[in-house]
Amino acid sequence: MLPFRVVDRVKFIVERQLVKGAGFQLLVVGIFIGLISLVGGLLVVPQGGDFDDPGSAVWWAFLRLTDPGYLGDDVGTWQRFVSTLLTISGYVVFMGTLVAILTRWLIAKMADLERGLTPVTLKKHVVVLGWTPQTLPLLSDLLGSSGRMRRFLEKHDTQKLNLVVLSEEASAEQVHELRNEPGIGRRARQIILRSGSAIQPDALHRVACLDAAAVIVPSAVYEAGSLISSDVETVKALLSIAAQARYYQAPLPFVVAEIQDIRKLPVVERAYPGAVEVVAGNATISRLLVQNVLHPGLSEVYNELLTAGEGNEIYVRGGETVAGMSLGELAAGRPGVIILGLLRREGQGWDMRLAAHSGTRIEAEDRIVMLARNYSETDADPKAQVLPQISRGEAKPSVHGGGLKDRRILLLGWNRRVPSLMAEFASYGPGQPVLDIVSVVPVSEREQAISRYAAVKPLAVYSHIEADYMVEDELRRINPASYDTILLLGSDRLASGEEADARTMVGYLQLEDILAGAVRRPQLIMELSDPDNRHLLYGHQSEMLISPMILSHILAQVALRRELRLVLDELFTAGGAEIQFRDPDDYPLPASVDFQLLERILAGEGEIALGIFRNQPDSAGRHLSLNPPRREHLDIQPGDRLVVLCITDQAGQSPETGEIPPR
């Protein structure tokens, strides 16, 4: 082996110092400046002149090195030659290198600050762990919920809402997305971005989870077949928060966590001993899809109640200020509100009483469930006209409609939600549908996913068709017109929601072309992933569900009022209280009826009138009119249907255990 040369050794030592950062780089440059000054001073000492000693000569060299203005003061050829070399060296070493080091250090420091690596020093804020397709609509929901947010801030004794988002890599591009998101805009300054992963304890400390009023954990997006799933990341994040709380002996924050697999619910509850509400993403969307199959047109109800924007929402208010009143008296004093029922404390949980008797007395610990256009309408208004009280008796459980028995359903596409969707179909009792699943995913892979989800096959009758519904000839051979319902599901195997939705929408347009000449048109339900695509299909004839918008709204509203999750689970599962469409001919309605009279007539059946679903859309393409003014004449036309909250006796059973599924 050749011996190291002195030059190589010196270069290696200098390199090791330079890579240590700006401080060491400045030290090396300072040493070079000192050496150059020393050499320059020693070169002019033999000339004598104005130099009393070598120190004066070195100082002379240092001044020429750092300031070129001294160059004209020199006398003699040699002195001028040396000072010129020193001045040129000063431009390179002193000015160029020094400025370059300081500039690079400043840029690196600014980049670190922009990445969001500094821990926040906030309290009573809201933390969102993850930048997912749900994040932007979730933040918009939180900022837009003025009434709920005001009560939330009062509860936590704080004046201003601060939102902290943990992203894998915070960037200026995300800030731009925030500013361009409808519902956020200029309020993006209330949102703080921090870099990191929810499975890293340091990142959780960076967003001050332990000091937060609420922590929201939306499901991350992972490729199909990945060993790390979104549920694994969620559980790991909850374990880390709990471990930090034990280490610092701090109270656990309230957490709203989204999981994809509802079977992981016991794992989440074991991982996090604090207050936690779990929203099962796959199960929630599956429930809504099945309810939509049972009640065509119900997607408009979801899109109004479960997404932010104009229209009505479900509110849960405390009973402290109205304790002692009956539900009928409360409804009479709230002319813009429909009282859906109440929640009554029962041990550590709640007893759900939707469509309760109008004479039910409200207790201080009760939670009142209301349907209203905005939060302010749920407060008492002394100037508002008091309505005549409506007497509603006990609800009469009943089953309307044909159910799912022998209904032929065509499922176009495959994603991780399909096994959950099949289990939801099976939960509606013995009358099960006939399901055909069309996808390019191999049948063996699909069957493996179904068998992993449930030990017993969730549906008795289903079949796989290996085909690409994007190919017109293959889709025609399936004969879509022979089915009662067609579901188009978005793929989770593509790189983005935009690509998945592009495939879904092209498939829908091709399906419309095939069905154009059909004598009988099936019900079409389309699931989209990207909220920005909801306006692209103008004048479409299908029903549309935007999963991220629905899930983000549920996560945001449950974070502000945790009892809301119980209400949504009750409304959108088999059995119990359900929103249904009814034929007006089923009730003794007069020729002319307003909404107040409709409420009174349906109250005699123990049901709650919510609105009307028109057979013909209005100028905006909407069929649904929820919570219309009480004195508005309804002008019911042939084909119109009533929107009703009722109690059903159709309680489904879990396909795995035979037990009633939890709500």
XYZ file of C-alpha atoms in Angstrom:
663
model
C 0.000 0.000 0.000
C 1.371 3.423 -0.949
C 2.009 5.791 1.982
C -0.297 8.767 2.360
C 1.066 11.955 0.890
C 1.219 15.033 3.103
C -1.042 16.939 0.706
C -3.690 14.189 0.823
C -3.578 14.133 4.600
C -4.004 17.917 4.790
C -6.892 17.806 2.272
C -8.564 15.041 4.272
C -8.267 16.994 7.536
C -9.652 20.134 5.916
C -12.559 18.188 4.392
C -13.494 16.651 7.753
C -13.647 20.140 9.259
C -15.690 21.634 6.422
C -18.447 18.998 6.636
C -19.071 19.804 10.307
C -21.149 22.853 9.477
C -20.962 26.622 9.046
C -19.094 27.201 12.332
C -16.205 24.928 11.410
C -16.192 26.276 7.856
C -15.788 29.810 9.195
C -12.981 28.575 11.470
C -11.120 27.081 8.495
C -11.566 30.301 6.475
C -10.302 32.305 9.470
C -7.184 30.141 9.629
C -6.571 30.694 5.909
C -6.978 34.474 6.349
C -4.489 34.390 9.211
C -1.980 32.373 7.185
C -2.297 34.641 4.145
C -1.857 37.738 6.347
C 1.191 36.208 8.010
C 2.829 35.273 4.692
C 2.032 38.683 3.168
C 3.455 40.530 6.154
C 6.663 38.496 6.167
C 7.147 39.192 2.448
C 7.289 42.973 2.954
C 9.287 43.045 6.233
C 12.702 42.931 4.460
C 11.757 46.117 2.613
C 11.684 48.078 5.859
C 9.702 51.230 5.194
C 6.941 52.056 7.647
C 7.093 48.713 9.458
C 8.592 48.941 12.939
C 8.232 45.232 13.594
C 6.787 42.059 11.940
C 3.461 42.548 13.743
C 2.910 45.871 11.954
C 3.651 44.179 8.633
C 1.126 41.396 9.320
C -1.483 44.008 10.251
C -0.721 45.858 7.013
C -1.287 42.621 5.079
C -4.561 41.937 6.912
C -5.904 45.398 6.045
C -5.087 44.913 2.337
C -6.682 41.452 2.465
C -9.983 42.677 3.929
C -10.323 46.143 2.378
C -9.183 46.973 -1.209
C -9.412 50.711 -0.416
C -5.897 50.660 1.068
C -4.320 49.641 -2.236
C -3.487 53.231 -3.347
C -1.494 54.044 -0.187
C 1.380 51.666 -0.953
C 4.815 52.876 -2.117
C 7.386 50.822 -4.010
C 7.096 48.142 -6.651
C 7.430 45.104 -4.363
C 5.015 46.437 -1.747
C 2.453 47.259 -4.431
C 2.890 43.790 -5.976
C 2.324 42.036 -2.609
C -0.643 44.270 -1.721
C -2.225 43.518 -5.120
C -1.919 39.750 -4.484
C -3.393 40.241 -0.999
C -6.317 42.255 -2.384
C -7.098 39.578 -4.999
C -6.876 36.885 -2.281
C -9.232 38.995 -0.182
C -11.839 38.994 -2.928
C -11.627 35.196 -3.193
C -11.139 34.099 0.413
C -12.409 36.881 2.632
C -15.352 38.161 0.616
C -16.287 35.268 -1.708
C -15.838 32.298 0.610
C -17.125 34.078 3.709
C -20.260 35.352 1.976
C -20.839 31.936 0.368
C -20.639 30.171 3.733
C -22.974 32.633 5.445
C -25.429 32.556 2.519
C -25.541 28.761 2.425
C -25.995 28.640 6.182
C -28.848 31.158 6.053
C -30.581 29.329 3.182
C -30.226 25.977 4.970
C -31.599 27.485 8.180
C -34.580 28.986 6.338
C -35.202 25.656 4.603
C -35.188 23.891 7.984
C -37.670 26.414 9.331
C -39.901 25.965 6.267
C -39.815 22.186 6.744
C -41.513 22.649 10.098
C -39.048 20.897 12.376
C -39.476 23.306 15.306
C -41.872 22.059 18.030
C -44.994 24.204 18.393
C -45.680 25.940 21.706
C -49.476 25.893 21.562
C -52.146 24.608 23.911
C -55.774 23.628 23.341
C -55.197 23.385 19.592
C -56.410 20.735 17.134
C -53.852 18.343 15.646
C -54.328 16.466 12.354
C -51.856 13.600 11.989
C -51.296 13.145 8.277
C -51.693 14.828 4.893
C -54.217 12.587 3.114
C -57.070 13.101 0.619
C -59.264 13.857 3.666
C -57.012 16.563 5.121
C -58.038 19.588 3.032
C -61.831 19.078 3.314
C -61.334 18.189 7.009
C -59.553 21.496 7.689
C -62.197 23.356 5.686
C -64.893 21.692 7.814
C -63.195 22.675 11.055
C -62.757 26.294 9.991
C -66.313 26.498 8.639
C -68.096 25.077 11.706
C -68.572 28.457 13.378
C -71.273 27.486 15.871
C -69.810 24.148 16.888
C -66.335 25.664 16.958
C -67.458 28.486 19.234
C -68.867 25.998 21.724
C -65.704 23.883 21.389
C -63.463 26.886 22.160
C -65.623 27.896 25.118
C -65.424 24.374 26.486
C -61.618 24.457 26.340
C -61.366 28.051 27.612
C -59.507 29.399 24.589
C -60.181 32.295 22.242
C -58.680 31.274 18.909
C -58.657 28.096 16.868
C -55.184 26.876 15.933
C -54.778 23.891 13.615
C -51.519 21.935 13.397
C -51.042 19.437 10.554
C -48.322 16.781 10.588
C -47.197 15.984 7.036
C -44.481 13.654 5.782
C -42.761 16.637 4.179
C -44.220 20.109 4.792
C -43.686 22.329 1.750
C -44.650 25.601 0.117
C -46.788 23.584 -2.325
C -49.015 22.447 0.534
C -49.365 26.038 1.745
C -50.474 26.943 -1.788
C -53.056 24.121 -1.713
C -54.387 25.405 1.597
C -54.835 28.922 0.257
C -56.636 27.630 -2.853
C -58.975 25.288 -0.975
C -62.578 26.575 -0.815
C -63.469 27.228 2.796
C -59.875 27.965 3.865
C -58.408 30.754 1.705
C -56.985 33.542 3.870
C -57.622 31.524 7.013
C -54.658 29.358 6.015
C -52.655 31.464 8.477
C -54.453 29.591 11.262
C -52.942 26.324 10.007
C -49.395 25.357 11.018
C -47.551 22.665 9.040
C -44.981 20.393 10.658
C -42.878 17.675 9.019
C -42.818 14.123 10.255
C -44.639 10.815 10.379
C -47.348 9.849 12.836
C -45.363 6.712 13.749
C -42.390 8.821 14.951
C -42.539 9.861 18.636
C -40.402 12.954 17.915
C -42.893 14.110 15.289
C -45.791 13.720 17.741
C -43.861 15.851 20.234
C -43.270 18.390 17.440
C -47.021 19.026 17.091
C -47.585 19.044 20.894
C -50.137 16.239 20.931
C -50.291 16.125 24.740
C -51.343 19.799 24.909
C -53.993 19.490 22.165
C -57.725 19.788 22.758
C -58.310 17.130 20.101
C -56.147 14.904 17.895
C -57.567 13.686 14.567
C -55.931 10.684 12.881
C -57.207 10.217 9.288
C -56.227 7.032 7.493
C -53.074 7.265 5.430
C -52.904 5.928 1.877
C -50.778 2.832 1.228
C -50.321 0.716 -1.855
C -52.235 -2.539 -2.085
C -50.215 -5.404 -0.620
C -48.070 -3.179 1.592
C -47.046 -4.723 4.916
C -47.629 -1.354 6.619
C -51.313 -0.487 6.476
C -53.054 2.707 7.543
C -54.490 0.914 10.591
C -50.990 -0.141 11.680
C -49.850 3.480 11.505
C -52.905 4.640 13.454
C -52.321 2.118 16.262
C -48.612 3.001 16.400
C -49.446 6.711 16.696
C -51.886 6.032 19.535
C -49.307 3.893 21.355
C -46.742 6.694 21.024
C -49.135 9.339 22.387
C -50.011 7.103 25.341
C -46.307 6.411 26.014
C -45.480 10.135 25.982
C -48.326 10.849 28.387
C -46.990 8.220 30.806
C -43.430 9.583 30.534
C -44.433 13.203 31.177
C -47.266 12.209 33.568
C -49.657 14.299 31.469
C -53.366 13.709 30.758
C -54.262 12.011 27.484
C -55.881 14.185 24.793
C -59.193 13.349 23.130
C -58.549 11.418 19.896
C -60.722 10.826 16.835
C -59.141 8.009 14.827
C -60.129 6.619 11.455
C -59.501 2.942 10.783
C -60.232 0.985 7.629
C -60.874 -2.447 9.140
C -63.615 -2.344 11.773
C -62.218 -5.556 13.271
C -59.275 -3.473 14.547
C -61.595 -1.597 16.918
C -60.615 -3.675 20.017
C -56.931 -3.158 19.136
C -57.382 0.622 19.012
C -59.229 0.671 22.331
C -56.474 -1.441 23.914
C -53.726 0.754 22.437
C -55.182 4.028 23.731
C -56.548 4.186 27.291
C -57.826 7.771 26.944
C -60.981 9.234 25.405
C -61.173 8.016 21.815
C -63.824 7.910 19.100
C -63.189 5.523 16.220
C -64.619 6.076 12.748
C -64.427 2.929 10.619
C -63.875 4.305 7.112
C -64.613 1.169 5.080
C -67.593 0.200 7.222
C -69.037 3.741 7.121
C -68.919 4.030 3.319
C -70.186 0.449 2.967
C -73.176 1.281 5.171
C -73.992 4.347 3.118
C -73.725 2.399 -0.146
C -76.030 -0.355 1.075
C -78.549 2.144 2.427
C -78.420 3.857 -0.964
C -79.150 0.546 -2.694
C -82.163 0.071 -0.423
C -83.393 3.647 -0.842
C -82.502 5.091 -4.269
C -81.833 8.810 -4.048
C -80.504 8.695 -0.501
C -77.086 9.878 -1.697
C -78.476 13.436 -1.864
C -79.313 13.162 1.836
C -75.729 12.059 2.573
C -74.248 14.809 0.457
C -76.243 17.405 2.388
C -75.940 16.048 5.917
C -72.438 14.580 5.720
C -70.522 17.171 3.708
C -69.731 20.803 4.400
C -71.583 23.458 2.437
C -75.105 24.734 2.021
C -78.046 22.871 3.457
C -78.869 21.169 6.718
C -76.672 19.396 9.231
C -77.210 17.260 12.312
C -76.395 19.057 15.570
C -76.107 17.690 19.095
C -76.818 20.219 21.870
C -76.611 19.873 25.634
C -79.816 19.734 27.660
C -78.693 22.095 30.456
C -80.605 25.159 29.221
C -83.814 23.292 28.291
C -84.028 20.815 31.190
C -87.617 20.149 32.209
C -89.106 20.915 28.792
C -90.664 18.201 26.660
C -89.441 17.431 23.156
C -92.740 18.790 21.820
C -92.325 22.099 23.657
C -88.729 22.369 22.453
C -89.769 21.766 18.841
C -92.507 24.420 19.085
C -89.946 27.037 20.165
C -87.490 26.215 17.358
C -89.367 26.949 14.092
C -86.309 26.356 11.884
C -85.309 23.073 13.538
C -86.494 19.474 13.367
C -86.021 17.676 16.704
C -84.855 14.138 15.912
C -84.638 12.814 19.484
C -82.175 12.696 22.330
C -79.336 10.786 23.935
C -79.759 9.869 27.597
C -76.885 8.974 29.867
C -76.886 5.271 30.765
C -73.911 4.260 32.895
C -70.747 5.033 30.930
C -72.608 5.143 27.615
C -75.671 6.653 25.993
C -79.183 5.387 25.345
C -80.217 6.398 21.820
C -83.805 7.685 21.593
C -84.423 8.959 18.077
C -88.051 9.562 17.038
C -88.894 9.617 20.748
C -92.347 10.441 22.163
C -92.994 14.198 22.025
C -93.904 14.167 25.728
C -90.421 12.942 26.757
C -88.995 15.318 29.383
C -85.468 16.579 28.843
C -82.911 16.137 31.617
C -79.855 18.328 32.160
C -77.413 15.567 31.157
C -79.298 14.707 27.967
C -78.031 15.533 24.482
C -80.637 16.822 22.028
C -80.312 15.726 18.389
C -81.483 18.388 15.917
C -81.616 18.963 12.172
C -81.049 22.602 11.204
C -79.563 24.798 8.491
C -77.059 26.404 10.857
C -76.000 26.264 14.478
C -77.651 29.552 15.471
C -81.130 28.191 14.676
C -80.749 25.596 17.441
C -80.718 28.410 20.044
C -83.939 29.897 21.393
C -85.047 33.045 19.567
C -87.529 35.143 21.604
C -88.599 36.975 18.424
C -89.453 33.778 16.546
C -93.060 32.708 16.178
C -93.933 29.758 18.418
C -95.355 26.810 16.481
C -98.345 24.764 17.607
C -97.145 21.699 19.498
C -97.225 18.402 17.628
C -98.079 15.257 19.554
C -96.047 12.277 18.383
C -96.683 8.921 19.966
C -94.376 5.969 20.342
C -92.718 4.930 17.110
C -94.226 1.919 15.366
C -91.453 -0.326 14.025
C -92.123 -1.344 10.453
C -90.384 -2.449 7.274
C -91.118 -0.615 4.034
C -89.841 -1.620 0.614
C -88.717 -4.885 -0.863
C -85.362 -5.146 0.896
C -82.392 -6.853 -0.729
C -83.809 -10.315 -1.366
C -82.884 -11.586 -4.851
C -81.825 -8.114 -5.993
C -79.201 -8.384 -8.730
C -76.257 -6.083 -8.065
C -73.317 -5.511 -10.411
C -70.107 -4.318 -8.756
C -67.681 -2.694 -11.227
C -64.178 -2.416 -9.785
C -62.315 -3.761 -6.788
C -60.781 -2.114 -3.728
C -60.112 -2.985 -0.115
C -63.691 -1.965 0.767
C -65.391 -4.802 -1.134
C -65.229 -7.462 1.648
C -66.663 -4.918 4.103
C -69.384 -4.043 1.584
C -70.298 -7.716 1.196
C -70.485 -8.108 4.979
C -72.775 -5.076 5.170
C -75.100 -6.579 2.555
C -75.199 -9.785 4.610
C -76.046 -7.883 7.818
C -79.507 -7.019 6.469
C -80.993 -10.369 7.352
C -81.719 -13.557 5.408
C -82.974 -11.792 2.262
C -79.642 -11.366 0.517
C -78.839 -9.984 -2.944
C -77.117 -11.717 -5.843
C -73.760 -10.013 -6.367
C -71.512 -10.108 -9.463
C -68.038 -8.579 -9.071
C -66.252 -7.375 -12.221
C -62.556 -6.516 -12.023
C -59.174 -7.096 -13.662
C -57.841 -8.252 -10.287
C -57.332 -12.043 -10.365
C -60.140 -14.074 -8.778
C -57.701 -15.872 -6.467
C -56.528 -12.546 -5.017
C -60.107 -11.389 -4.467
C -61.109 -14.630 -2.751
C -58.060 -14.404 -0.520
C -59.066 -10.877 0.585
C -62.628 -12.045 1.293
C -61.473 -15.081 3.292
C -59.100 -12.914 5.334
C -61.927 -10.555 6.203
C -64.350 -13.211 7.448
C -64.011 -16.856 8.427
C -67.467 -17.487 6.919
C -68.306 -16.162 3.463
C -70.245 -12.923 4.021
C -72.704 -13.531 1.172
C -74.365 -16.784 0.155
C -74.591 -15.965 -3.556
C -71.901 -14.031 -5.391
C -69.694 -14.601 -8.411
C -66.493 -13.184 -9.879
C -66.099 -11.966 -13.438
C -62.554 -11.296 -14.585
C -62.948 -8.480 -17.099
C -62.097 -4.834 -17.648
C -65.208 -2.664 -17.628
C -63.227 -0.016 -19.530
C -63.367 -2.285 -22.592
C -66.761 -1.763 -24.227
C -67.129 -5.270 -25.691
C -66.410 -6.915 -22.338
C -68.883 -4.606 -20.585
C -71.605 -5.313 -23.176
C -71.178 -9.092 -22.709
C -72.005 -8.660 -19.022
C -75.368 -7.088 -20.046
C -75.570 -4.278 -17.414
C -79.230 -3.554 -18.196
C -80.243 -6.920 -16.648
C -79.213 -5.767 -13.136
C -81.225 -3.831 -10.568
C -78.267 -1.817 -9.234
C -74.778 -1.037 -10.587
C -72.040 0.173 -8.243
C -68.872 1.765 -9.656
C -66.085 1.677 -7.079
C -62.870 3.670 -7.252
C -59.629 1.695 -7.436
C -57.058 1.949 -4.629
C -54.300 0.473 -6.813
C -53.619 3.639 -8.771
C -51.143 6.341 -7.792
C -53.702 9.031 -6.963
C -57.390 9.714 -6.480
C -57.417 11.714 -9.724
C -56.323 8.652 -11.720
C -58.827 6.391 -9.962
C -61.658 8.856 -10.572
C -60.660 9.270 -14.221
C -61.080 5.526 -14.705
C -64.394 5.514 -12.821
C -65.839 8.425 -14.787
C -64.812 7.026 -18.160
C -66.397 3.723 -17.156
C -69.580 5.559 -16.186
C -69.779 7.415 -19.508
C -69.270 4.155 -21.363
C -71.967 2.526 -19.235
C -74.375 5.359 -20.056
C -73.751 4.748 -23.758
C -74.595 1.043 -23.368
C -77.740 1.741 -21.308
C -78.998 4.479 -23.662
C -81.123 2.015 -25.651
C -82.142 -0.216 -22.740
C -85.853 -0.611 -21.950
C -85.157 -0.895 -18.226
C -82.567 1.346 -16.574
C -80.834 0.076 -13.394
C -79.926 2.253 -10.432
C -76.377 3.677 -10.828
C -74.216 4.586 -7.819
C -70.711 5.974 -8.359
C -68.007 6.389 -5.714
C -65.337 9.062 -6.271
C -62.122 9.733 -4.372
C -61.221 13.311 -5.280
C -63.625 16.084 -4.186
C -62.494 18.283 -7.111
C -64.114 15.851 -9.577
C -67.638 16.146 -8.241
C -68.602 18.905 -10.712
C -67.099 17.367 -13.856
C -70.039 15.133 -14.776
C -72.616 17.835 -15.372
C -76.147 16.513 -15.749
C -75.192 12.953 -14.780
C -77.962 10.457 -14.039
C -76.117 8.448 -11.416
C -75.932 8.881 -7.668
C -72.547 10.017 -6.431
C -70.723 9.520 -3.131
C -67.380 11.291 -2.502
C -65.797 9.138 0.205
C -63.055 11.554 1.412
C -65.533 14.428 1.803
C -67.946 12.306 3.827
C -65.251 10.811 6.054
C -63.498 14.151 6.600
C -66.791 15.776 7.614
C -67.528 12.988 10.074
C -64.011 13.196 11.568
C -64.195 16.989 11.920
C -67.660 17.076 13.461
C -67.009 14.170 15.841
C -63.855 15.978 17.017
C -66.028 18.983 17.897
C -68.953 16.923 19.317
C -68.063 13.304 20.031
C -71.654 12.119 20.627
C -72.379 12.754 16.940
C -70.708 9.461 15.983
C -73.381 7.501 17.879
C -76.133 9.353 16.030
C -74.593 8.669 12.609
C -74.031 5.002 13.434
C -77.669 4.693 14.466
C -79.017 6.383 11.340
C -76.931 4.512 8.782
C -76.925 0.900 9.992
C -79.444 -1.942 9.730
C -82.283 -1.708 12.219
C -83.203 1.060 14.643
C -83.731 4.603 13.378
C -83.342 5.049 9.622
C -83.944 7.737 7.018
C -86.269 6.351 4.356
C -88.302 7.491 1.348
C -92.059 6.898 1.485
C -94.893 7.089 -1.002
C -97.249 10.008 -0.128
C -100.186 7.696 -0.868
C -99.258 5.676 2.242
C -100.579 8.534 4.403
C -103.961 10.310 4.624
C -102.727 13.571 3.087
C -105.201 16.218 1.909
C -104.987 17.716 -1.596
C -103.109 20.754 -0.264
C -100.523 20.319 2.477
C -97.746 22.422 3.979
C -94.754 21.033 5.867
C -96.250 21.711 9.296
C -99.355 19.688 8.462
C -97.165 16.931 7.003
C -95.262 16.800 10.321
C -98.514 16.475 12.248
C -99.842 13.644 10.035
C -96.591 11.638 10.186
C -96.341 12.213 13.937
C -99.562 10.217 14.251
C -97.594 7.236 12.894
C -94.714 7.841 15.317
C -92.492 9.119 12.474
C -90.679 12.400 11.813
C -91.084 14.249 8.522
C -87.729 15.530 7.242
C -88.648 16.861 3.797
C -89.553 15.829 0.292
C -87.665 14.211 -2.610
C -88.884 15.555 -5.949
C -89.226 13.326 -8.974
C -88.144 16.230 -11.204
C -84.981 18.164 -10.304
C -84.925 21.924 -9.857
C -82.788 24.368 -11.877
C -79.699 23.384 -9.844
C -80.277 19.671 -10.514
C -81.367 18.957 -6.922
C -84.218 16.633 -6.024
C -84.039 16.972 -2.246
C -85.712 19.608 -0.070
C -84.870 18.983 3.593
C -86.408 20.948 6.449
C -88.440 23.367 4.296
C -90.225 26.330 5.949
C -93.181 25.170 8.016
C -95.733 27.242 6.100
C -94.380 26.339 2.640
C -96.937 24.670 0.384
C -95.355 21.389 -0.752
C -97.276 20.889 -4.010
C -96.665 17.138 -4.082
C -96.513 15.795 -7.647
C -96.768 12.207 -8.950
C -93.479 10.416 -8.342
C -92.471 12.637 -5.404
C -91.486 10.870 -2.193
C -91.491 11.874 1.452
C -88.240 11.833 3.441
C -89.006 10.236 6.803
C -87.141 9.296 9.984
C -88.667 6.076 11.265
C -87.910 3.055 13.415
C -87.421 -0.264 11.607
C -87.580 -3.742 13.063
C -85.066 -5.061 10.535
C -82.096 -5.834 12.784
C -79.251 -7.455 10.898
C -76.819 -10.043 12.159
C -73.113 -10.143 11.836
C -72.021 -12.776 9.293
C -69.045 -13.782 11.436
C -70.696 -14.199 14.828
C -74.430 -14.118 14.281
C -74.673 -11.245 16.774
C -76.125 -7.799 16.260
C -73.289 -5.633 14.868
C -72.115 -2.906 17.282
C -73.128 0.726 16.770
